[in-house]
GROMACS .gro file of C-alpha atoms in nm:
model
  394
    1UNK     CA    1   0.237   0.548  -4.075
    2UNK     CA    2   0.413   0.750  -3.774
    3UNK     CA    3   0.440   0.531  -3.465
    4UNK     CA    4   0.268   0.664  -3.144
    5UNK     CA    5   0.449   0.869  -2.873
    6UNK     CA    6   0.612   0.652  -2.674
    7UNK     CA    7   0.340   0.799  -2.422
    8UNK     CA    8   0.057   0.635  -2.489
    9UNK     CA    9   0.227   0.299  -2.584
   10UNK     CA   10   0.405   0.284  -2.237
   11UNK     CA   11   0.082   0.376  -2.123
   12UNK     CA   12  -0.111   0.109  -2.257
   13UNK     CA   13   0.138  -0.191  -2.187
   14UNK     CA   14   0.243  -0.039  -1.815
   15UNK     CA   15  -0.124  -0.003  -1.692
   16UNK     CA   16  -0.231  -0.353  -1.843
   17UNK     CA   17   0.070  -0.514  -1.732
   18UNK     CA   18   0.180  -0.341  -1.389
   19UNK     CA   19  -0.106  -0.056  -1.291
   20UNK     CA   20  -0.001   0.209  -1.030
   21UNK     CA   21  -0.223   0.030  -0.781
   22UNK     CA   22  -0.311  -0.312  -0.578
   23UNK     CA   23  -0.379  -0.601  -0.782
   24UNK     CA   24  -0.464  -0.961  -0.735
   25UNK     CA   25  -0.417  -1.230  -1.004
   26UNK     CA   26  -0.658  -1.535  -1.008
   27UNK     CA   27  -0.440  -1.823  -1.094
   28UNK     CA   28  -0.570  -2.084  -1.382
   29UNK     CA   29  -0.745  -2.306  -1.113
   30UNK     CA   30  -0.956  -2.027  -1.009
   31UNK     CA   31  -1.075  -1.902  -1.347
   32UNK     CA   32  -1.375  -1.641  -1.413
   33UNK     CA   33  -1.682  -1.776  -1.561
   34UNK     CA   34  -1.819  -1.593  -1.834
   35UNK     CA   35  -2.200  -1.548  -1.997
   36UNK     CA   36  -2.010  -1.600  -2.319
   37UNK     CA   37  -1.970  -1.967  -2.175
   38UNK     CA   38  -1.609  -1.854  -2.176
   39UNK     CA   39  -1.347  -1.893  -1.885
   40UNK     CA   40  -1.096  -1.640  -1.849
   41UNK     CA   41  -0.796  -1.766  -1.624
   42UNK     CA   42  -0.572  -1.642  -1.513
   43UNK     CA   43  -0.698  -1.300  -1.467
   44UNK     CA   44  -0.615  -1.003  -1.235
   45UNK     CA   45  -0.791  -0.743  -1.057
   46UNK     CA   46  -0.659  -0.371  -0.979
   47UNK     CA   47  -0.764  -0.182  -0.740
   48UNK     CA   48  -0.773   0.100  -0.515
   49UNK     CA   49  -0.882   0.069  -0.169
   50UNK     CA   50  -0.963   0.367   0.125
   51UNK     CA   51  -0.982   0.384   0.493
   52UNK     CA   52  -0.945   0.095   0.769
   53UNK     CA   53  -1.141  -0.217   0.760
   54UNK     CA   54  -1.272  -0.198   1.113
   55UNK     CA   55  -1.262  -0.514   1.337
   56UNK     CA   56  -1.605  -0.680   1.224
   57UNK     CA   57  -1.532  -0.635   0.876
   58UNK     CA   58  -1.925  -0.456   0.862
   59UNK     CA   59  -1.804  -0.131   0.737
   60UNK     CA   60  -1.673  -0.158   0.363
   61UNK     CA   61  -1.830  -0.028   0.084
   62UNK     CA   62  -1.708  -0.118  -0.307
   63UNK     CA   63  -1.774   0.208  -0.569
   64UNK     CA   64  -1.854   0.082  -0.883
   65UNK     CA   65  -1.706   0.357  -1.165
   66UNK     CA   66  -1.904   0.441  -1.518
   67UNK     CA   67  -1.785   0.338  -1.865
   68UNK     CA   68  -1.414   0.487  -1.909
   69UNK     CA   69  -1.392   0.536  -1.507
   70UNK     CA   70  -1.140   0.348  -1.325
   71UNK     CA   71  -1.007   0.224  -0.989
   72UNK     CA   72  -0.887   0.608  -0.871
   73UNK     CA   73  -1.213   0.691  -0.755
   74UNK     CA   74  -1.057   0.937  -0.454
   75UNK     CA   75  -0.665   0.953  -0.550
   76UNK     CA   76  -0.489   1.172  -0.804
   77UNK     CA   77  -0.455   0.956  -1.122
   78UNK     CA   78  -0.115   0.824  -1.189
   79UNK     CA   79  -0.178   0.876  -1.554
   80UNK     CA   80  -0.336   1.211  -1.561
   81UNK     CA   81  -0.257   1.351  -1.281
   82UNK     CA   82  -0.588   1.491  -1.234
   83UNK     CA   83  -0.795   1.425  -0.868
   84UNK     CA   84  -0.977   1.107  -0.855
   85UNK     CA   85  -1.320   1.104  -1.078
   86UNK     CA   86  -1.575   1.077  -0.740
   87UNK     CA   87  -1.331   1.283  -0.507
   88UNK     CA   88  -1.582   1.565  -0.413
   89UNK     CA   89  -1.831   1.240  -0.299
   90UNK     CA   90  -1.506   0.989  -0.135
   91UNK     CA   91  -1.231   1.100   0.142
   92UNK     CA   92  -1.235   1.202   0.440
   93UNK     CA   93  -1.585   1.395   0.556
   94UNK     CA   94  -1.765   1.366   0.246
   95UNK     CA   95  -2.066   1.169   0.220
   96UNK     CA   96  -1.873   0.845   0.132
   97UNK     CA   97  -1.648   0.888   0.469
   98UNK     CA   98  -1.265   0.781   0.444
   99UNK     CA   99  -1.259   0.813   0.809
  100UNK     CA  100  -1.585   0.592   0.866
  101UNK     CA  101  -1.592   0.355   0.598
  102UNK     CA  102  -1.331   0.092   0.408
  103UNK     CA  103  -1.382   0.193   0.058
  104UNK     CA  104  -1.264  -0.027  -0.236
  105UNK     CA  105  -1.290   0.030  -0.633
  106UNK     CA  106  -1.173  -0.186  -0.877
  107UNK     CA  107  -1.141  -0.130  -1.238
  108UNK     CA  108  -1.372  -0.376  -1.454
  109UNK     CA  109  -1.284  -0.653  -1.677
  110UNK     CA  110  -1.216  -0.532  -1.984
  111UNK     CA  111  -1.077  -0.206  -1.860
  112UNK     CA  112  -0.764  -0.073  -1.928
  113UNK     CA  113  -0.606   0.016  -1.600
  114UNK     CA  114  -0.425  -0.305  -1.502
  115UNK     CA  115  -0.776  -0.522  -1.458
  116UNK     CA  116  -0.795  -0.797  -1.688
  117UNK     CA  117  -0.893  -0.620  -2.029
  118UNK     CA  118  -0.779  -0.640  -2.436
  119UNK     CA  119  -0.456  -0.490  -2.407
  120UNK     CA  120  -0.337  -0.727  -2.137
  121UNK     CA  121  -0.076  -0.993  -2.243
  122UNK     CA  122  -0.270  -1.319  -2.343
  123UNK     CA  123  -0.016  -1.579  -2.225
  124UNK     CA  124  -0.166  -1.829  -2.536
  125UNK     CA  125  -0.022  -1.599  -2.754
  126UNK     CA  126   0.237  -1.358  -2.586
  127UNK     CA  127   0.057  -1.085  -2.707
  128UNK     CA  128  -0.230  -0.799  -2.601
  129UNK     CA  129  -0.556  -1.008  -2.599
  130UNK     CA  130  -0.711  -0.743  -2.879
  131UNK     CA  131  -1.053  -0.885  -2.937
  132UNK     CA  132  -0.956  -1.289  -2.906
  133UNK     CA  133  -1.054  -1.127  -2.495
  134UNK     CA  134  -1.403  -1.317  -2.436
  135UNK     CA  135  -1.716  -1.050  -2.477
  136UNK     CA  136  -1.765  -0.874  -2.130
  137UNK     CA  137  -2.098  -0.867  -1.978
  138UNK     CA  138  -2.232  -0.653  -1.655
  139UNK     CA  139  -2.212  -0.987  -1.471
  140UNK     CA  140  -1.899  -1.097  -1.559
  141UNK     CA  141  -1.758  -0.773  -1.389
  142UNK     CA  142  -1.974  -0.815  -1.056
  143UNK     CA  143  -1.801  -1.191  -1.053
  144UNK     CA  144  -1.490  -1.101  -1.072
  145UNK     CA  145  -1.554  -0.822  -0.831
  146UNK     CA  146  -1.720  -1.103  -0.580
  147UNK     CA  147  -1.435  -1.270  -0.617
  148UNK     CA  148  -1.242  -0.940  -0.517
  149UNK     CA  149  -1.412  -0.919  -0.231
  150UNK     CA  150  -1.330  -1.228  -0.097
  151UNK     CA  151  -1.034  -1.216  -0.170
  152UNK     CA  152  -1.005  -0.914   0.107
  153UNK     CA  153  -1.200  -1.114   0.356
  154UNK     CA  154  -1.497  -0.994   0.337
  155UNK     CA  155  -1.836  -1.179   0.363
  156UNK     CA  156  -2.064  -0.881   0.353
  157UNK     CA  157  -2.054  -0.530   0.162
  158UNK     CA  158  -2.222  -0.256   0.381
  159UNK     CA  159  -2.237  -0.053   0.048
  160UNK     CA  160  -2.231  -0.119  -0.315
  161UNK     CA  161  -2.233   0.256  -0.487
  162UNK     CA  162  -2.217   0.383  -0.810
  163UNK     CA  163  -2.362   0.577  -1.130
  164UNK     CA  164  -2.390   0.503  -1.443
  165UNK     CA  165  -2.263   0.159  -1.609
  166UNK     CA  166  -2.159   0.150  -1.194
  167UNK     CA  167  -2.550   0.147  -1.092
  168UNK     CA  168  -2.564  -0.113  -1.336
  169UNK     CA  169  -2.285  -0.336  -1.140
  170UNK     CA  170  -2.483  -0.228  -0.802
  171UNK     CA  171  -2.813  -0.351  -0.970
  172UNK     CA  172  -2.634  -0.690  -1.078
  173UNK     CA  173  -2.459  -0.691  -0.709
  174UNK     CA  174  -2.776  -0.644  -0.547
  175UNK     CA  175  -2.986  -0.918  -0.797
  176UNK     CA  176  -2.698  -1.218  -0.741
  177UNK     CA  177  -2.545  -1.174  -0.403
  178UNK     CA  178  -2.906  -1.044  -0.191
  179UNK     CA  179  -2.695  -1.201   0.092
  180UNK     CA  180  -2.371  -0.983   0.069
  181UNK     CA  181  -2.534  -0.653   0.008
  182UNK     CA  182  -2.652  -0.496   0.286
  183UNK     CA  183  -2.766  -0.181   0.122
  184UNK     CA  184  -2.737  -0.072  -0.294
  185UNK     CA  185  -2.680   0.321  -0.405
  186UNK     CA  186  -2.779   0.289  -0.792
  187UNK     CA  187  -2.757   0.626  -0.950
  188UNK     CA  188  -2.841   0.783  -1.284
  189UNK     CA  189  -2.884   0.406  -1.408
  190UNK     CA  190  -3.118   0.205  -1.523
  191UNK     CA  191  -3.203  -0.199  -1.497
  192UNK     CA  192  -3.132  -0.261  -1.920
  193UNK     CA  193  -2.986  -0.057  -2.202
  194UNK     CA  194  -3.247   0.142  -2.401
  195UNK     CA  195  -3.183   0.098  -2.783
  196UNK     CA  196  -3.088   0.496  -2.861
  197UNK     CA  197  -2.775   0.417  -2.585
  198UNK     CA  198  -2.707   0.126  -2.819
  199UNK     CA  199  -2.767   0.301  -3.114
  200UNK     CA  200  -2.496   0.599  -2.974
  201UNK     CA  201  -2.256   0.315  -2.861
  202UNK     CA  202  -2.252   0.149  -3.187
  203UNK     CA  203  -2.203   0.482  -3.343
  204UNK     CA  204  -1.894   0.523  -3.143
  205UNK     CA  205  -1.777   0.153  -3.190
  206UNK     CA  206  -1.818   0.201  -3.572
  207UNK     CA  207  -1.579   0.510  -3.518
  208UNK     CA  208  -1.307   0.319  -3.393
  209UNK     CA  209  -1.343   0.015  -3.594
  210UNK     CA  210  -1.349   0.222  -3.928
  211UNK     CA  211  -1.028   0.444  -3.849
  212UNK     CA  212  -0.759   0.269  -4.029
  213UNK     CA  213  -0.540   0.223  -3.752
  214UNK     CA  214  -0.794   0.008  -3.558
  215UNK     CA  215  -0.542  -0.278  -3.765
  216UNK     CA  216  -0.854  -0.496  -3.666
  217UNK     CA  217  -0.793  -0.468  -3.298
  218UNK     CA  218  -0.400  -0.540  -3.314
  219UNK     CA  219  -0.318  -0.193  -3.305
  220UNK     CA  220  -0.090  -0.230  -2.998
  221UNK     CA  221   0.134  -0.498  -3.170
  222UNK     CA  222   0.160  -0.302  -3.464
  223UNK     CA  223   0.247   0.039  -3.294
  224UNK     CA  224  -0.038   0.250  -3.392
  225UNK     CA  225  -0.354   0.363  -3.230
  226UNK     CA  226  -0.702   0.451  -3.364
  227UNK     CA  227  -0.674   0.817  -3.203
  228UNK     CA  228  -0.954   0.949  -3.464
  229UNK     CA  229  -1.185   0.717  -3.454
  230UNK     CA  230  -1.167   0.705  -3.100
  231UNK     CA  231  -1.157   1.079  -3.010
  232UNK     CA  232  -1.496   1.081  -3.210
  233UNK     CA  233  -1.686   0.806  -3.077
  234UNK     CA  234  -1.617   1.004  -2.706
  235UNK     CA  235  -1.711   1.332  -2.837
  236UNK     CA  236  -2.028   1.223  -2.983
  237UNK     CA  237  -2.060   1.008  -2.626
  238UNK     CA  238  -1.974   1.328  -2.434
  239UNK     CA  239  -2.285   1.489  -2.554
  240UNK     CA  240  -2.549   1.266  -2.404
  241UNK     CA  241  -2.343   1.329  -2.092
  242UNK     CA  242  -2.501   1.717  -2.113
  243UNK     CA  243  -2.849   1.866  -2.127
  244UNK     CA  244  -2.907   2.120  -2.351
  245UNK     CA  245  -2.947   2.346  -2.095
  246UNK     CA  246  -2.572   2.299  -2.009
  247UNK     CA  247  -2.438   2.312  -2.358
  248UNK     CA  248  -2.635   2.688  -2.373
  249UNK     CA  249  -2.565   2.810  -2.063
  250UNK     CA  250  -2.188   2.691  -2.083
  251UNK     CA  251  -2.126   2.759  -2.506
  252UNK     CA  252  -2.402   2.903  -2.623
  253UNK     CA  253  -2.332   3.011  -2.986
  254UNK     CA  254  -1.983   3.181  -2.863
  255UNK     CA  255  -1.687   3.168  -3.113
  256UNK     CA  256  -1.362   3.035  -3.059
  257UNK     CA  257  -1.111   3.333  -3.031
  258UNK     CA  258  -1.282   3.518  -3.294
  259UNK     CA  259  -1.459   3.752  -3.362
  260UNK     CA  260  -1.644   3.620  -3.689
  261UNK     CA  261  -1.662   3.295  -3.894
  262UNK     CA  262  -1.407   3.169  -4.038
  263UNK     CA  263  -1.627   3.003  -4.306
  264UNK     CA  264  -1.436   2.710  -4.312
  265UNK     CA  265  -1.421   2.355  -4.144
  266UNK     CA  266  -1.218   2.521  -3.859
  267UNK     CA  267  -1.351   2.476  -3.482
  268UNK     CA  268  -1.510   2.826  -3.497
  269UNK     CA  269  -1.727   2.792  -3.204
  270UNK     CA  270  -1.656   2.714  -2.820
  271UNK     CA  271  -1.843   2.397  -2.806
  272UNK     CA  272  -1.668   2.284  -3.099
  273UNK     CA  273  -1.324   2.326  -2.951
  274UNK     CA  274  -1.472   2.144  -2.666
  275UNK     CA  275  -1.538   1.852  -2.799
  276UNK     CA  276  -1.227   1.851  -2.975
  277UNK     CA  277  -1.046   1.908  -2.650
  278UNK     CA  278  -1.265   1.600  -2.459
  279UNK     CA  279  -1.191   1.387  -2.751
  280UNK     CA  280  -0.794   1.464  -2.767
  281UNK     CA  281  -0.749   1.446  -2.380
  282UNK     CA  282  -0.957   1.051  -2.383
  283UNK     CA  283  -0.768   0.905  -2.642
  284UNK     CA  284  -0.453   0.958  -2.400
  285UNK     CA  285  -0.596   0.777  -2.146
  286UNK     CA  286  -0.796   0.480  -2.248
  287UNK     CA  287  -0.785   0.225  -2.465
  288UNK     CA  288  -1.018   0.206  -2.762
  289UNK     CA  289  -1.031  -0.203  -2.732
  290UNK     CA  290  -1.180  -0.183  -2.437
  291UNK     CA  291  -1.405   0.108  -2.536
  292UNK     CA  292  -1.554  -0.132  -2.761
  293UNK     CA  293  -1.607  -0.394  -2.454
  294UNK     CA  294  -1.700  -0.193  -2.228
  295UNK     CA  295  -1.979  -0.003  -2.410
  296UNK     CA  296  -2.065  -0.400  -2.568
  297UNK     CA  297  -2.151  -0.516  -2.167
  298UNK     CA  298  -2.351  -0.182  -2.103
  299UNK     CA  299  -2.557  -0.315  -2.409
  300UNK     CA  300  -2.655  -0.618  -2.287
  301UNK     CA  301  -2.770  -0.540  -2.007
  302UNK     CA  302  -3.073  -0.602  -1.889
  303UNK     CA  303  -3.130  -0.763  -1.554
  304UNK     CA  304  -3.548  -0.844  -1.631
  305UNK     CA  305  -3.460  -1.102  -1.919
  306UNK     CA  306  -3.244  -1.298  -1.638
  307UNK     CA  307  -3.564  -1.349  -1.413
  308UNK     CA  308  -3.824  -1.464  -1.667
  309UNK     CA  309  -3.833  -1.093  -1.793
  310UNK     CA  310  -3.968  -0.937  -1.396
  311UNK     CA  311  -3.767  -0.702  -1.250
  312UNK     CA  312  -3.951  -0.785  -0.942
  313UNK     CA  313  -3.829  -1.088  -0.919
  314UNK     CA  314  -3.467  -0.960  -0.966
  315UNK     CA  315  -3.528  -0.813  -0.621
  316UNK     CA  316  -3.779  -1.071  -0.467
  317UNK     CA  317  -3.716  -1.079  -0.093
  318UNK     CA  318  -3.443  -0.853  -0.107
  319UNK     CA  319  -3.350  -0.744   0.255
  320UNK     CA  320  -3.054  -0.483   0.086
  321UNK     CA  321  -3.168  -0.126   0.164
  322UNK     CA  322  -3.178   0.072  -0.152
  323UNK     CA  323  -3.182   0.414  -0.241
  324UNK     CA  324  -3.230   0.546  -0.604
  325UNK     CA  325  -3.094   0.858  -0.722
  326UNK     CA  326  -3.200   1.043  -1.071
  327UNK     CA  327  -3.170   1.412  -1.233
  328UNK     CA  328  -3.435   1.565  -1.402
  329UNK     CA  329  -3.210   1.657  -1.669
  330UNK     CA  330  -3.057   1.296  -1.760
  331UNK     CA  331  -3.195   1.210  -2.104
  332UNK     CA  332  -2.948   0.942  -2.122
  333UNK     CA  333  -3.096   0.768  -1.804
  334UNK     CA  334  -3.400   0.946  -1.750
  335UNK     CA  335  -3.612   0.968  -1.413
  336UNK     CA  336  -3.850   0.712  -1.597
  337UNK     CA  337  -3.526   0.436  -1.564
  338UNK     CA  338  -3.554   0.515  -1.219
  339UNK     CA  339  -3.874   0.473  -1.151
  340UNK     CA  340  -3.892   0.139  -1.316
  341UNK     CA  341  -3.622   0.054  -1.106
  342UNK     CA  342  -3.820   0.176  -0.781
  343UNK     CA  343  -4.150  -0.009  -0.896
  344UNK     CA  344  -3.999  -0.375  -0.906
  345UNK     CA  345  -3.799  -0.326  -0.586
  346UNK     CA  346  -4.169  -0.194  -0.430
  347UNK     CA  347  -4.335  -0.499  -0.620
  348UNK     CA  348  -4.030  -0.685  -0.464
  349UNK     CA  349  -4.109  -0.592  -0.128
  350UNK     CA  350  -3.761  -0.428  -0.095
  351UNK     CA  351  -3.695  -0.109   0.119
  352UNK     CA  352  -3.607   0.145  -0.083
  353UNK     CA  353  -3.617   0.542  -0.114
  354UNK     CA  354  -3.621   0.756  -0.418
  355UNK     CA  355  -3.486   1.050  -0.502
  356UNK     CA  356  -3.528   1.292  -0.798
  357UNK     CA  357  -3.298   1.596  -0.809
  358UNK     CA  358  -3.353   1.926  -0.980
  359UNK     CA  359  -3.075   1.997  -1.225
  360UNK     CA  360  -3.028   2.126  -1.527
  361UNK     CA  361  -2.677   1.941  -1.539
  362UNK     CA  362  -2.740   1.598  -1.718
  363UNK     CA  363  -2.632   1.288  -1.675
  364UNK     CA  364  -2.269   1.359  -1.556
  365UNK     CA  365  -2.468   1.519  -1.245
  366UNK     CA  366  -2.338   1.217  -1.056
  367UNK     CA  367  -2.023   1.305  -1.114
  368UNK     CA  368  -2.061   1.660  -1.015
  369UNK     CA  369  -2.057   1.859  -0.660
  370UNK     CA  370  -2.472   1.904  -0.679
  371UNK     CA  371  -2.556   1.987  -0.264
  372UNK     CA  372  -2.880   1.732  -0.283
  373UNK     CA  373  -2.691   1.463  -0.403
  374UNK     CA  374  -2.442   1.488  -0.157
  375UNK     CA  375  -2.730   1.573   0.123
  376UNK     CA  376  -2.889   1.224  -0.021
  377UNK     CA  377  -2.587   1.003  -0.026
  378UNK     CA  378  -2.488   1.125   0.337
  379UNK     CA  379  -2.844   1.073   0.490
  380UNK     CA  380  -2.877   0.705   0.360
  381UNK     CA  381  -2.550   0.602   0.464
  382UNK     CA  382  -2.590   0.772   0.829
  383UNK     CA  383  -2.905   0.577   0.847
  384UNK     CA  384  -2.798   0.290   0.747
  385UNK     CA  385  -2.453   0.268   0.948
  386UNK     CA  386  -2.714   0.322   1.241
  387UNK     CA  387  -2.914   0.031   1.125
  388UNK     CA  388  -2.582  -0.216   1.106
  389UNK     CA  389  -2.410  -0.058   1.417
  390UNK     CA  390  -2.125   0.110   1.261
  391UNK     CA  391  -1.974   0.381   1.495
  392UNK     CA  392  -1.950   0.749   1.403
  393UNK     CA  393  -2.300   0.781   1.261
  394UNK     CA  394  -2.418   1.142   1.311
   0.00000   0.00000   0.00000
């Protein structure tokens, strides 16, 4: 078997062993706890961080990315060289203000972008953790990302954003540190995992795990990567990202620099090539270890079953200010997520405004520049920097 281009394989040992970003390395007396009843020490942290802390430390808010986000939330990527995944909603005068706010994102345990994940070094062994890494829950990152934030000195988050698996992490912020949250932006989320998103992540996991360079999760040691498997388990991901709306209105039933069929296996229409493309251009990028951990923690999610199986009492007493965003067109995390979400804070007695936006762009509408998400995001946070005295509120 070829080896890999020395590419991806400096890739995948420079970004788990010295990321292009901060980082902050828990030593062995200050280990992370795990649901797994696992402690992972020492462990580090990278990060990304935007703006000025101001004086009274009131004004930072931590972004919490989706599944194969990462840390570079508003800076070009070091890797891809591409703008940062949420840079049309972070930087200066957009609705996440650079110029008002100190805004941090770390990537998650189990990541792959110089956070503690299974292609970091296990100092046991000397070699990439593969999966002898504990199993990764939702929690487990919002620990490690508590532990972040003290770290930086700060007692209180004015924001914790994010869509996605990152709406998870604010729901899990919001449900274990009430205290340290003063207001929660979950969007396109939902409290648990349905069992179709398992059933598509397990599709994708069995992708990987059957290509034959998986090497039973030692791939790194052994020079090989499971670029197949795991260019097919993000296609096949990449399509509950889209309505069917989308898909039409972008693809259609076009062909692929032809003219007719080809009547063969080729990629003979546009959506085909597509998916080809998304697949290609992820597998240079991530790792499929943690692709496998990552999806595994969005699976077990499910913040009810932690509080006697109520939401409610997730969010009993809550004084965090939330607001909940969802698209019409998400089947992956549909309005009804939302709303579920919405009825236990209201049963909760939390404050909290909902939003539903007209789209036909599915669930990676969060990710995109839609004009009433942006409108949304910017009107809660104006209000609430008003509420917690933060100057420049307009």
């Amino acid at each position: 078997m070829p080896a890999l281009p020395e590419s991806y394989l400096t890739l995948a040992r420079r970004e788990a062993a010295a990321p292009q970003s901060a980082t902050v390395t828990f030593p062995v007396e200050r280990p992370l706890v795990m649901d797994s009843g696992a402690s992972l020490k020492p462990f580090t942290i990278a990060y990304q961080t935007y703006g000025t802390l101001n004086a009274e430390k009131s004004n930072a808010i931590l972004v919490c990315h989706a599944l194969t986000g990462d840390q570079h939330v508003a800076n070009v990527h070091p890797v891809t060289g591409r703008d940062g995944w949420w840079e049309n909603m972070v930087g200066p005068g957009r609705p996440i203000d650079t110029d008002r706010y100190f805004v941090i994102c770390s990537n998650v345990i189990g990541g792959c972008m110089g956070t503690t994940g299974p292609a970091s070094t296990d100092p046991a062994t000397g070699k990439a953790y593969g999966l002898d890494l504990p199993m990764v829950t939702i929690r487990d990152m919002v620990r490690a990302q508590a532990m972040l934030i003290d770290h930086l000195g700060i007692e209180t988050l004015f924001c914790v954003a994010g869509g996605s698996m990152g709406g998870m992490q604010v729901l899990q912020w919001a449900a274990s540190y009430p205290n340290r949250v003063f207001s929660a932006l979950p969007i396109a989320t939902a409290a648990r995992h349905s069992s179709q998103n398992i059933a598509f992540h397990e599709v994708g996991r069995q992708a990987v795990m059957a290509d034959p360079d998986w090497r039973g999760g030692r791939y790194l040691d052994e020079t090989t990567q499971p670029q197949k498997g795991l260019s097919v388990a993000r296609m096949a991901a990449h399509i509950t990202y889209m309505s069917d709306e989308a898909l039409h209105r972008k693809f259609g039933r076009k062909l692929q620099d032809r003219s007719a069929p080809t009547f063969s296996f080729d990629a003979d229409f546009q959506i085909e090539s597509y998916l080809r493309y998304q697949g290609q251009s992820f597998v240079e990028r991530f790792d499929a270890n943690s692709y496998l951990y990552v999806t595994r923690a969005m699976d077990y999610f499910d913040l009810a079953a932690d509080y006697g199986g109520s939401l409610a009492q997730a969010f009993r007493g809550s004084k965090t200010r939330f607001c909940v965003v969802s698209f019409t067109s998400d089947w992956l995390f549909p309005t009804s997520d939302s709303r579920a979400i919405v009825h236990a804070l209201n049963a909760g007695g939390a404050s909290v405004s909902f939003v539903e936006i007209e789209t036909d762009k599915g669930h990676d509408a969060f990710l995109l520049d839609v004009p009433e998400m942006m409108a949304t995001v910017h009107g809660f946070l104006n209000a609430a920097a008003r509420a917690r005295g933060i100057g420049g509120a307009q």
